[in-house]
Amino acid sequence: MAALRLSSGLLLVLGVLSLTDGSVLLSNQRQKSRAQRDRRNIRPNIILVLTDDQDTELGSLQAMNKTRRIMERGGTLFSNAFVTTPMCCPSRSSMLTGKYVHNHNTYTNNENCSSPSWQAQHEPHTFAVHLNSTGYRTAFFGKYLNEYNGSYVPPGWKEWVGLVKNSRFYNYTLCRNGMKEKHGNEYPKDYLTDLITNDSINYFRMSKKMYPHRPIMMLISHAAPHGPEDSAPQYANAFPNASQHITPSYNYAPNPDKHWIMRYTGPMKPIHMEFTNMLQRKRLQTLLSVDDSMEKIYNMLVDTGELENTYVIYTADHGYHIGQFGLVKGKSMPYEFDIRVPFYIRGPNVEAGNINPHMVLNIDLAPTIMDIAGLDIPPDMDGKSILKLLDIERPVNRFQFNKKGKVWRDSFLVERGKLLHKRDDGTEATQEENFLPKYQRVKDLCQRAEYQTPCEQLGQKWQCVEDAMGKLRLHKCKRMASLTVAGKLGVANMKSQLYRRNSGNCDCDITDFQMSPVKRKKLFSKKKMKTNKNYARNRSSRAVSVELNGELYSVDLEDGYEPVMPRNSSKRLSEGGEEEEEDEGFSGTGSLTSSSSPNELMIPSSIKVTHRCYILANDTVKCDTDLYKSLTAWKDHKLHIDHEIETLQTKIKNLREVRGHLKRARPEECDCNKFRKGQEKDKKQWQQKEQRRKKKLRKLLKRLRNNDTCSMPGLTCFTHDNQHWQTAPFWTMGPFCACTSANNNTYWCMRTINETHNFLFCEFATGFLEYFDLNTDPYQLINAVNTLDRDVLNLLHVQLMELRSCKGHKQCNPRTRNLEIGDKDGGSFDEYRQYQRRKWPKMKKPTSKSLGQIWEGWEG
């Protein structure tokens, strides 16, 4: 009986313990879920500090002791932080939208940078718009986009202090909440770094005082260390012996194994090397003011009690190079010194003093900020939130040993270039064809039906033919192409007659307006013709048309004689009874002098400009004698001429206004046949070519006016002289020229870092390939593409093409497939990567035969 009581007591105790464990487990889960909800309800503040052109490879962070102390000791450093495009405006656009360049279409600092297309399609969907609509007090201070003109306040920002155009420290213009504000060159009140720091601190304090429970999101965008590298006066003597920029790749030139600009660039001259030393010094000096700014912001958070409820992120829009590979200065290269950036974050649940090796990108900023604010991340954003990488929570009990690990990207796309313009045939050039060799492009074109038919189709320009060696070549269809061009020209010349009707019916018949070549030849071969009033105006300068007895004759003139065009005139009697010519509506084009006999053949010898002045055949002006004797007559006639000039100028102005109105109010054309559509395509292509030609001409004229002997076609060059820097330390070694990039520096690269691989693979628009294994060559000195098998090149090419067309975070964050580079043994990790890899976007895979031929003509 006692044993029975003991066993029942034990069961009761075990039951109570089990219930207790279950309640504890349930309580822990509830506390965890409540903590997650509270984190979203607390709504932390967010401060993003952005610098311009700050590197990590050249030691810029070594000068920022205050920033490193605040961010490293109190937060996490991401050691593998990159940008997807190493240029200012494209990178900043990616930060705002969370998208790759090929998805927001801001390719360069000029093309589509803060353009109407950007303002209409992408600016209304930045992270600031989402946060502003959910109660955050959003504020922007500093540089926005390179082509921002200050005419508007971008959507999503309650407080706006944006820099107009590119980076400056003095003599700049700000757009303060829609009003432009000009600044001079006085340090206490105009130095940009200090000004936006003070404005941001004042705004934060004021907001917390007026709205203590509303969260704040501020973006402080510094101009430092971007040019013109003007430092604060107190730091003008700092870093006299700066040499952090002298890396193993410094002045490593020429580079015959790299792309075109690297092969073109030779070793730097002594003046260039001296310039790089001073440039590094001045860049570090500007960062000292940013270092002070970070300390002021930190102290402000401590004073207001908001430090523990504020995420602070510090990063840059891209890196920089100073003398690397012989390039004096600049960015836009796909190498480590241009794509690596500093990236710190501190805030709630962020482990202090930690170094995180995961790969983070500039496109991760927008989704991370939205995740911090507790918002849903739009699926069209290509980046991912990094909060999951900062989670330091441990498993609640020992039964969670199989907790799913973090799956993160190990590859990303680096892209730089311009928009792909359309070809002459109106089709858009595909990106895949940009890097294929010429023979492969010809082979692909010959697969199309329009190139396989003989030159018999109307409008056909090219035909594929096979030469004696068996190679495919494109043969131009001259006869059919010329017929097409002639037809299009005929439509263009008669355009005004085609659209003279206002009725709804379209008249596409152009046969009435074209003259056959036979008729045209007969018409202009006759020396004797019927009377034609306009014929004399269109005669060649080698003959003069004279009317005799109702018929028109041409009289050959001697060499060197300039003919005079006839004008309609009639004779009237002057007050003195003398005969005088009277114009039928003054036009200012001149008139033939009257002959003494109607049947006498006279060669005109002067042009009548006014009723009292003529221009003689020897280009001298002759007026009536009264004008040379009477001051009153002279004044009256001069007033008459001035009046005529003003009248003509007014008429020209009115005509130009009417012409502009007609251009804007042009009606839609009738789409009655393919002929008209082809004409519009050709006209648009011609306009684009004309715009590019005029742009090149303007650049050439500007160089000629400025006596610029530095700039070269196809290259991006700069000049530097003693007047460039207006603040100490000054440059005193005289002017020099250097070229830093080229127009064909368009590329697409895949950067991969994981447990087994660390490489960069690039395809350039010129057809050049580059591959660097950073495990063995961390400074990318040797292009190792020749060491790769063709199968590996094909696989890299396919993966790069998939990244180039990715959209959304599901497609743009893959795990790299097993490349078997170096280590032939796959192992369990390779199987795990294959299993965990995200689904790649569906695309038409090339056959093994075509893949084998793709790389036969690559350069490397």
Short mmCIF file of C-alpha atoms in Angstrom, two decimals, residues 491-673:
data_model
loop_
_atom_site.label_atom_id
_atom_site.label_comp_id
_atom_site.label_asym_id
_atom_site.label_seq_id
_atom_site.Cartn_x
_atom_site.Cartn_y
_atom_site.Cartn_z
CA VAL A 491 8.14 60.29 -98.62
CA ALA A 492 10.21 62.65 -96.47
CA ASN A 493 10.40 65.26 -99.20
CA MET A 494 6.65 65.21 -99.82
CA LYS A 495 5.64 65.00 -96.19
CA SER A 496 3.88 68.34 -96.12
CA GLN A 497 1.70 67.34 -99.06
CA LEU A 498 0.87 63.94 -97.61
CA TYR A 499 -0.63 65.52 -94.50
CA ARG A 500 -2.27 68.59 -96.00
CA ARG A 501 -5.77 67.18 -95.47
CA ASN A 502 -7.66 67.45 -92.18
CA SER A 503 -10.07 64.62 -92.94
CA GLY A 504 -9.97 61.37 -91.08
CA ASN A 505 -9.05 59.38 -94.20
CA CYS A 506 -5.34 58.84 -94.85
CA ASP A 507 -3.84 59.38 -98.28
CA CYS A 508 -0.79 57.15 -98.54
CA ASP A 509 -0.39 57.36 -102.30
CA ILE A 510 2.93 59.04 -103.02
CA THR A 511 3.02 58.44 -106.77
CA ASP A 512 1.48 61.86 -107.50
CA PHE A 513 4.37 63.64 -105.86
CA GLN A 514 7.28 61.79 -107.44
CA MET A 515 8.81 62.66 -110.75
CA SER A 516 10.34 59.90 -112.84
CA PRO A 517 14.02 60.25 -113.70
CA VAL A 518 13.22 60.28 -117.44
CA LYS A 519 10.84 63.25 -117.16
CA ARG A 520 13.25 65.09 -114.88
CA LYS A 521 16.07 64.61 -117.42
CA LYS A 522 13.96 65.87 -120.32
CA LEU A 523 12.78 68.88 -118.37
CA PHE A 524 16.24 70.11 -117.41
CA SER A 525 17.92 69.26 -120.74
CA LYS A 526 16.08 71.95 -122.72
CA LYS A 527 17.72 75.30 -123.27
CA LYS A 528 14.46 76.84 -124.44
CA MET A 529 11.46 76.51 -122.17
CA LYS A 530 8.03 77.82 -121.52
CA THR A 531 7.59 80.82 -119.28
CA ASN A 532 8.16 79.90 -115.64
CA LYS A 533 8.38 82.66 -113.07
CA ASN A 534 10.18 80.55 -110.48
CA TYR A 535 12.58 78.94 -112.90
CA ALA A 536 15.02 81.86 -112.89
CA ARG A 537 15.39 81.60 -109.14
CA ASN A 538 16.58 77.97 -109.33
CA ARG A 539 19.05 78.30 -112.19
CA SER A 540 22.65 77.29 -111.73
CA SER A 541 25.18 80.03 -111.06
CA ARG A 542 26.81 79.27 -114.41
CA ALA A 543 23.97 80.93 -116.41
CA VAL A 544 21.43 83.77 -116.24
CA SER A 545 17.87 83.39 -117.48
CA VAL A 546 16.51 86.25 -119.60
CA GLU A 547 13.00 86.58 -120.98
CA LEU A 548 12.74 87.70 -124.65
CA ASN A 549 9.50 87.85 -126.62
CA GLY A 550 7.67 85.72 -124.10
CA GLU A 551 10.25 82.94 -124.01
CA LEU A 552 12.98 82.18 -121.46
CA TYR A 553 16.63 81.78 -122.55
CA SER A 554 19.76 80.91 -120.58
CA VAL A 555 22.90 82.95 -121.14
CA ASP A 556 26.25 81.45 -120.11
CA LEU A 557 28.35 83.65 -117.85
CA GLU A 558 32.09 84.02 -117.50
CA ASP A 559 33.95 82.33 -114.66
CA GLY A 560 33.90 84.25 -111.43
CA TYR A 561 30.68 86.13 -112.11
CA GLU A 562 28.02 85.96 -109.40
CA PRO A 563 24.48 86.03 -110.79
CA VAL A 564 21.76 88.24 -109.38
CA MET A 565 18.25 86.94 -108.83
CA PRO A 566 15.29 88.86 -110.37
CA ARG A 567 12.55 90.50 -108.37
CA ASN A 568 9.03 91.55 -109.21
CA SER A 569 8.99 95.30 -109.72
CA SER A 570 6.81 97.91 -111.35
CA LYS A 571 7.50 101.45 -112.44
CA ARG A 572 5.91 104.58 -111.10
CA LEU A 573 6.44 108.31 -111.60
CA SER A 574 8.17 110.24 -108.88
CA GLU A 575 7.21 113.70 -107.83
CA GLY A 576 9.80 115.16 -110.23
CA GLY A 577 8.33 113.30 -113.16
CA GLU A 578 11.17 110.73 -113.27
CA GLU A 579 10.59 107.04 -113.57
CA GLU A 580 11.25 105.12 -110.37
CA GLU A 581 10.90 101.47 -109.40
CA GLU A 582 8.51 100.47 -106.69
CA ASP A 583 8.85 97.19 -104.81
CA GLU A 584 5.87 94.86 -104.62
CA GLY A 585 6.36 94.12 -100.96
CA PHE A 586 9.91 94.69 -99.71
CA SER A 587 11.78 91.48 -99.02
CA GLY A 588 15.38 92.66 -98.68
CA THR A 589 16.67 90.14 -101.23
CA GLY A 590 17.62 92.63 -103.91
CA SER A 591 16.39 93.33 -107.46
CA LEU A 592 17.63 93.62 -110.99
CA THR A 593 18.08 97.14 -112.32
CA SER A 594 15.76 98.07 -115.16
CA SER A 595 17.08 97.98 -118.68
CA SER A 596 16.71 100.85 -121.09
CA SER A 597 15.09 98.70 -123.77
CA PRO A 598 12.75 95.79 -123.26
CA ASN A 599 14.39 93.80 -126.08
CA GLU A 600 17.98 94.57 -125.09
CA LEU A 601 19.86 91.73 -123.39
CA MET A 602 21.40 93.23 -120.21
CA ILE A 603 23.54 91.52 -117.61
CA PRO A 604 22.55 92.91 -114.21
CA SER A 605 25.27 94.85 -112.43
CA SER A 606 23.72 95.80 -109.07
CA ILE A 607 21.22 94.77 -106.40
CA LYS A 608 18.63 97.21 -105.16
CA VAL A 609 18.43 96.98 -101.35
CA THR A 610 16.32 100.05 -100.60
CA HIS A 611 14.75 102.66 -102.80
CA ARG A 612 17.89 104.81 -102.48
CA CYS A 613 20.79 102.33 -101.99
CA TYR A 614 22.28 99.56 -104.13
CA ILE A 615 24.96 96.88 -103.81
CA LEU A 616 27.20 96.86 -106.86
CA ALA A 617 28.75 93.81 -108.47
CA ASN A 618 32.08 94.52 -106.76
CA ASP A 619 30.40 94.26 -103.32
CA THR A 620 30.41 98.02 -102.72
CA VAL A 621 27.40 100.03 -101.56
CA LYS A 622 26.22 103.05 -103.54
CA CYS A 623 23.39 105.39 -102.49
CA ASP A 624 21.78 108.54 -103.89
CA THR A 625 23.91 111.66 -103.69
CA ASP A 626 21.37 113.39 -101.40
CA LEU A 627 22.21 110.95 -98.63
CA TYR A 628 25.84 112.06 -98.70
CA LYS A 629 24.99 115.79 -98.72
CA SER A 630 21.89 116.21 -96.55
CA LEU A 631 22.09 115.20 -92.87
CA THR A 632 18.31 115.15 -92.65
CA ALA A 633 18.01 112.78 -95.61
CA TRP A 634 20.73 110.58 -94.12
CA LYS A 635 18.94 110.38 -90.77
CA ASP A 636 15.56 109.68 -92.37
CA HIS A 637 16.93 106.86 -94.50
CA LYS A 638 18.82 105.33 -91.58
CA LEU A 639 15.64 105.38 -89.49
CA HIS A 640 13.86 103.70 -92.38
CA ILE A 641 16.49 100.94 -92.49
CA ASP A 642 16.36 100.44 -88.70
CA HIS A 643 12.59 100.16 -88.89
CA GLU A 644 12.82 97.55 -91.64
CA ILE A 645 15.34 95.54 -89.62
CA GLU A 646 13.15 95.60 -86.50
CA THR A 647 10.15 94.58 -88.57
CA LEU A 648 11.99 91.61 -90.03
CA GLN A 649 13.35 90.58 -86.63
CA THR A 650 9.87 90.66 -85.14
CA LYS A 651 8.54 88.63 -88.04
CA ILE A 652 11.33 86.06 -87.65
CA LYS A 653 10.60 85.80 -83.92
CA ASN A 654 6.90 85.27 -84.59
CA LEU A 655 7.65 82.67 -87.23
CA ARG A 656 9.88 80.79 -84.81
CA GLU A 657 7.13 80.80 -82.19
CA VAL A 658 4.67 79.46 -84.72
CA ARG A 659 7.16 76.80 -85.79
CA GLY A 660 7.67 75.74 -82.19
CA HIS A 661 3.91 75.58 -81.69
CA LEU A 662 3.51 73.42 -84.79
CA LYS A 663 6.19 71.05 -83.54
CA ARG A 664 4.43 70.66 -80.20
CA ALA A 665 0.97 70.36 -81.74
CA ARG A 666 1.92 67.96 -84.51
CA PRO A 667 -0.99 65.56 -85.17
CA GLU A 668 -0.57 61.84 -85.10
CA GLU A 669 0.39 60.32 -88.39
CA CYS A 670 -1.75 57.77 -90.15
CA ASP A 671 -0.43 54.24 -89.87
CA CYS A 672 -1.60 53.23 -93.33
CA ASN A 673 1.36 51.10 -94.42
#
